[in-house]
Amino acid sequence: NAGVTQTPKFQVLKTGQSMTLQCAQDMNHEYMSWYRQDPGMGLRLIHYSVGAGITDQGEVPNGYNVSRSTTEDFPLRLLSAAPSQTSVYFCASSWDAETQYFGPGTRLLVL
Amino acid sequence: LAKTTQPISMDSYEGQEVNITCSHNNIATNDYITWYQQFPSQGPRFIIQGYKTKVTNEVASLFIPADRKSSTLSLPRVSLSDTAVYYCLVGEFRGSARQLTFGSGTQLTVLP
């Protein structure tokens, strides 16, 4: 099993650009989520999904969109990148919300 | 909200037992307590979860008193590789599912 994979590992964007962070899992988990982690801070939940076709907002959803067309994939879209979105983004999957498996993260720098 | 409070940092020496206490005064009846570990530049890793009394696995023990307003993560005989941030979390039902709220965690530094 590859577990949770994220691409790209690192990305530099200019303000106003859009991009999609990819997340995939091969554990057949229903629950998937996206977090961001700013330096020296804990993780903050952006969006989550309890199954294909179902998504919901977390603590900091503004500026991000998600969709869940399959059980395996949960992409995160930045609509118009801003410097405040510079962060490390983690995707996670699980059978329930508490015991999540996290991916290696995507480091995003917005100039 | 079942917010958790834990120390910002702790130091320990190799071979010692480390106890990290977390308070969660507003925990709800059906909430579980979950601990994660995070190394630099990596995603968090699930360590242990419990509801009451004591839970033990190959990595740690979790002690939860009867009132469940606090919990203590115990790491036996730590090594340098246990240096990490440890998060105490209580899952809360919001929206369509339970969600985890990560605080700042406890930075554990193990010294030689």
CSV table of C-alpha atoms in Angstrom, one decimal:
chain,number,residue,atom,x,y,z
A,1,ASN,CA,0.0,0.0,0.0
A,2,ALA,CA,1.2,3.5,-0.9
A,3,GLY,CA,-1.0,5.0,1.8
A,4,VAL,CA,-1.7,8.7,1.3
A,5,THR,CA,0.2,10.3,-1.5
A,6,GLN,CA,0.3,14.0,-2.3
A,7,THR,CA,1.6,15.9,-5.3
A,8,PRO,CA,3.4,18.1,-5.8
A,9,LYS,CA,5.9,18.1,-2.9
A,10,PHE,CA,6.7,21.8,-3.4
A,11,GLN,CA,5.1,24.6,-5.5
A,12,VAL,CA,5.7,28.3,-6.0
A,13,LEU,CA,2.9,30.4,-7.3
A,14,LYS,CA,2.4,34.0,-8.1
A,15,THR,CA,-0.5,36.0,-6.6
A,16,GLY,CA,-3.7,35.4,-8.5
A,17,GLN,CA,-2.6,32.0,-10.0
A,18,SER,CA,-4.7,28.9,-9.5
A,19,MET,CA,-3.6,25.4,-8.9
A,20,THR,CA,-4.7,22.0,-7.7
A,21,LEU,CA,-3.1,20.0,-5.0
A,22,GLN,CA,-3.6,16.3,-5.5
A,23,CYS,CA,-4.3,13.7,-2.9
A,24,ALA,CA,-4.9,10.0,-3.3
A,25,GLN,CA,-5.2,7.1,-0.9
A,26,ASP,CA,-5.4,3.3,-1.6
A,27,MET,CA,-6.8,2.2,1.7
A,28,ASN,CA,-10.5,2.5,0.7
A,29,HIS,CA,-11.1,5.1,3.4
A,30,GLU,CA,-14.3,7.0,3.3
A,31,TYR,CA,-13.2,10.0,5.3
A,32,MET,CA,-10.6,12.4,3.7
A,33,SER,CA,-9.6,15.8,4.8
A,34,TRP,CA,-7.3,18.7,4.0
A,35,TYR,CA,-5.3,20.7,6.6
A,36,ARG,CA,-2.9,23.6,6.4
A,37,GLN,CA,-0.1,24.2,8.8
A,38,ASP,CA,1.6,27.5,9.2
A,39,PRO,CA,5.0,27.8,10.8
A,40,GLY,CA,5.0,27.0,14.5
A,41,MET,CA,1.3,26.3,14.5
A,42,GLY,CA,-1.0,23.4,14.7
A,43,LEU,CA,-3.0,22.1,11.7
A,44,ARG,CA,-6.2,23.8,10.7
A,45,LEU,CA,-9.0,21.9,8.8
A,46,ILE,CA,-9.8,23.3,5.4
A,47,HIS,CA,-12.3,20.9,3.9
A,48,TYR,CA,-13.3,17.3,4.5
A,49,SER,CA,-15.3,14.6,2.9
A,50,VAL,CA,-17.2,11.6,4.4
A,51,GLY,CA,-17.5,9.8,1.1
A,52,ALA,CA,-17.6,10.2,-2.7
A,53,GLY,CA,-19.9,13.1,-3.7
A,54,ILE,CA,-20.0,14.5,-0.2
A,55,THR,CA,-17.8,17.4,1.0
A,56,ASP,CA,-18.1,19.9,3.8
A,57,GLN,CA,-16.2,23.0,5.1
A,58,GLY,CA,-13.8,23.0,7.9
A,59,GLU,CA,-12.4,25.8,10.0
A,60,VAL,CA,-10.6,27.8,7.2
A,61,PRO,CA,-12.4,27.0,3.8
A,62,ASN,CA,-12.2,30.5,2.2
A,63,GLY,CA,-10.2,30.5,-1.0
A,64,TYR,CA,-10.3,26.7,-1.5
A,65,ASN,CA,-12.5,24.3,-3.3
A,66,VAL,CA,-12.7,20.5,-3.1
A,67,SER,CA,-14.6,17.8,-4.9
A,68,ARG,CA,-14.8,14.0,-4.3
A,69,SER,CA,-15.7,12.1,-7.4
A,70,THR,CA,-14.1,8.9,-6.3
A,71,THR,CA,-13.2,7.2,-3.0
A,72,GLU,CA,-9.5,7.4,-3.8
A,73,ASP,CA,-9.0,11.1,-4.8
A,74,PHE,CA,-9.6,14.3,-3.0
A,75,PRO,CA,-8.1,17.3,-4.8
A,76,LEU,CA,-7.8,20.8,-3.3
A,77,ARG,CA,-8.1,23.8,-5.6
A,78,LEU,CA,-6.7,27.2,-4.9
A,79,LEU,CA,-8.9,29.6,-6.9
A,80,SER,CA,-6.7,32.7,-6.8
A,81,ALA,CA,-3.6,32.3,-4.8
A,82,ALA,CA,-2.7,34.9,-2.1
A,83,PRO,CA,0.5,35.2,0.0
A,84,SER,CA,-1.6,34.3,3.0
A,85,GLN,CA,-2.0,30.9,1.6
A,86,THR,CA,1.7,30.2,1.9
A,87,SER,CA,1.7,27.1,4.1
A,88,VAL,CA,2.2,23.4,4.2
A,89,TYR,CA,-0.8,21.4,3.2
A,90,PHE,CA,-1.6,18.0,4.5
A,91,CYS,CA,-4.1,15.5,3.2
A,92,ALA,CA,-5.4,12.7,5.4
A,93,SER,CA,-7.7,9.7,5.1
A,94,SER,CA,-9.3,7.4,7.6
A,95,TRP,CA,-12.2,5.2,8.5
A,96,ASP,CA,-13.2,7.7,11.2
A,97,ALA,CA,-12.2,11.3,11.9
A,98,GLU,CA,-10.0,10.5,14.9
A,99,THR,CA,-7.5,7.9,13.5
A,100,GLN,CA,-6.3,9.6,10.4
A,101,TYR,CA,-3.4,8.7,8.1
A,102,PHE,CA,-1.6,11.8,6.9
A,103,GLY,CA,0.3,12.3,3.6
A,104,PRO,CA,3.8,13.8,3.4
A,105,GLY,CA,2.5,17.3,2.7
A,106,THR,CA,2.8,19.9,-0.1
A,107,ARG,CA,4.8,23.0,0.6
A,108,LEU,CA,3.3,26.0,-1.1
A,109,LEU,CA,4.9,29.4,-1.5
A,110,VAL,CA,2.8,32.3,-2.9
A,111,LEU,CA,4.8,35.3,-4.0
B,1,LEU,CA,-16.2,23.3,22.1
B,2,ALA,CA,-14.1,20.6,23.6
B,3,LYS,CA,-10.9,22.6,23.5
B,4,THR,CA,-7.7,21.0,24.8
B,5,THR,CA,-4.9,22.6,26.7
B,6,GLN,CA,-1.4,21.2,27.0
B,7,PRO,CA,2.1,22.5,27.9
B,8,ILE,CA,3.9,24.3,25.1
B,9,SER,CA,7.1,22.4,25.6
B,10,MET,CA,8.9,19.8,27.7
B,11,ASP,CA,12.4,18.6,28.0
B,12,SER,CA,13.5,15.1,29.0
B,13,TYR,CA,16.6,13.0,29.0
B,14,GLU,CA,17.1,9.7,27.2
B,15,GLY,CA,15.8,6.7,29.1
B,16,GLN,CA,13.4,8.6,31.2
B,17,GLU,CA,9.6,8.2,31.2
B,18,VAL,CA,7.7,11.3,29.9
B,19,ASN,CA,4.2,12.2,30.9
B,20,ILE,CA,2.4,14.9,28.9
B,21,THR,CA,-0.9,16.0,30.5
B,22,CYS,CA,-3.8,17.5,28.5
B,23,SER,CA,-6.9,19.1,29.9
B,24,HIS,CA,-10.3,19.0,28.1
B,25,ASN,CA,-12.8,20.3,30.6
B,26,ASN,CA,-15.7,20.4,28.1
B,27,ILE,CA,-15.4,16.9,26.7
B,28,ALA,CA,-18.7,15.4,25.7
B,29,THR,CA,-20.0,12.0,26.7
B,30,ASN,CA,-19.3,10.3,23.4
B,31,ASP,CA,-16.0,12.0,22.6
B,32,TYR,CA,-12.8,10.1,22.4
B,33,ILE,CA,-9.3,11.4,23.3
B,34,THR,CA,-6.7,11.0,20.6
B,35,TRP,CA,-3.0,11.7,20.5
B,36,TYR,CA,-0.8,12.4,17.5
B,37,GLN,CA,3.0,12.8,17.0
B,38,GLN,CA,4.5,15.0,14.4
B,39,PHE,CA,8.2,15.1,13.4
B,40,PRO,CA,9.6,18.2,11.5
B,41,SER,CA,8.6,18.2,7.8
B,42,GLN,CA,6.2,15.3,8.2
B,43,GLY,CA,2.5,14.8,8.6
B,44,PRO,CA,1.1,13.9,12.1
B,45,ARG,CA,1.1,10.2,13.0
B,46,PHE,CA,-1.6,8.6,15.2
B,47,ILE,CA,-0.2,7.3,18.5
B,48,ILE,CA,-3.1,6.3,20.7
B,49,GLN,CA,-6.8,6.8,21.5
B,50,GLY,CA,-8.9,6.2,24.5
B,51,TYR,CA,-12.2,6.8,26.1
B,52,LYS,CA,-11.6,6.1,29.8
B,53,THR,CA,-9.2,4.4,32.3
B,54,LYS,CA,-6.1,3.2,30.6
B,55,VAL,CA,-5.1,2.2,27.1
B,56,THR,CA,-1.7,0.8,26.2
B,57,ASN,CA,-0.1,0.0,22.9
B,58,GLU,CA,3.5,-0.7,21.7
B,59,VAL,CA,4.3,3.0,21.6
B,60,ALA,CA,2.6,4.6,24.6
B,61,SER,CA,0.1,4.5,27.4
B,62,LEU,CA,-2.9,6.8,27.9
B,63,PHE,CA,-4.4,7.4,31.3
B,64,ILE,CA,-7.8,9.0,31.6
B,65,PRO,CA,-9.4,9.6,35.0
B,66,ALA,CA,-13.0,8.9,35.8
B,67,ASP,CA,-14.2,12.5,35.1
B,68,ARG,CA,-12.4,12.5,31.7
B,69,LYS,CA,-11.5,16.2,32.0
B,70,SER,CA,-7.9,15.4,31.5
B,71,SER,CA,-5.6,12.7,30.0
B,72,THR,CA,-2.0,11.8,30.3
B,73,LEU,CA,0.2,10.4,27.5
B,74,SER,CA,3.0,8.4,28.9
B,75,LEU,CA,6.1,7.5,26.8
B,76,PRO,CA,8.3,4.9,28.5
B,77,ARG,CA,12.1,5.3,28.3
B,78,VAL,CA,12.2,8.0,25.6
B,79,SER,CA,15.1,8.2,23.1
B,80,LEU,CA,16.4,11.1,20.9
B,81,SER,CA,14.1,9.9,18.1
B,82,ASP,CA,11.0,10.7,20.3
B,83,THR,CA,11.8,14.4,19.9
B,84,ALA,CA,8.6,15.7,18.2
B,85,VAL,CA,5.4,17.7,18.7
B,86,TYR,CA,2.6,15.8,20.5
B,87,TYR,CA,-1.0,16.8,19.9
B,88,CYS,CA,-3.9,16.0,22.2
B,89,LEU,CA,-7.2,16.1,20.4
B,90,VAL,CA,-10.9,15.5,21.1
B,91,GLY,CA,-13.1,14.9,18.0
B,92,GLU,CA,-16.1,17.1,17.8
B,93,PHE,CA,-19.2,16.5,15.7
B,94,ARG,CA,-19.6,19.6,13.4
B,95,GLY,CA,-21.2,19.7,10.0
B,96,SER,CA,-21.6,16.2,8.5
B,97,ALA,CA,-18.9,14.4,10.6
B,98,ARG,CA,-16.5,14.5,13.5
B,99,GLN,CA,-13.7,16.9,13.1
B,100,LEU,CA,-10.3,17.1,14.8
B,101,THR,CA,-9.1,20.5,16.0
B,102,PHE,CA,-5.3,20.6,16.4
B,103,GLY,CA,-3.9,23.1,18.9
B,104,SER,CA,-0.2,24.1,19.0
B,105,GLY,CA,0.8,20.8,20.7
B,106,THR,CA,3.6,20.1,23.1
B,107,GLN,CA,7.2,20.2,21.8
B,108,LEU,CA,9.0,17.4,23.5
B,109,THR,CA,12.8,17.6,23.3
B,110,VAL,CA,14.8,14.6,24.4
B,111,LEU,CA,18.3,15.4,25.4
B,112,PRO,CA,21.3,13.0,25.5
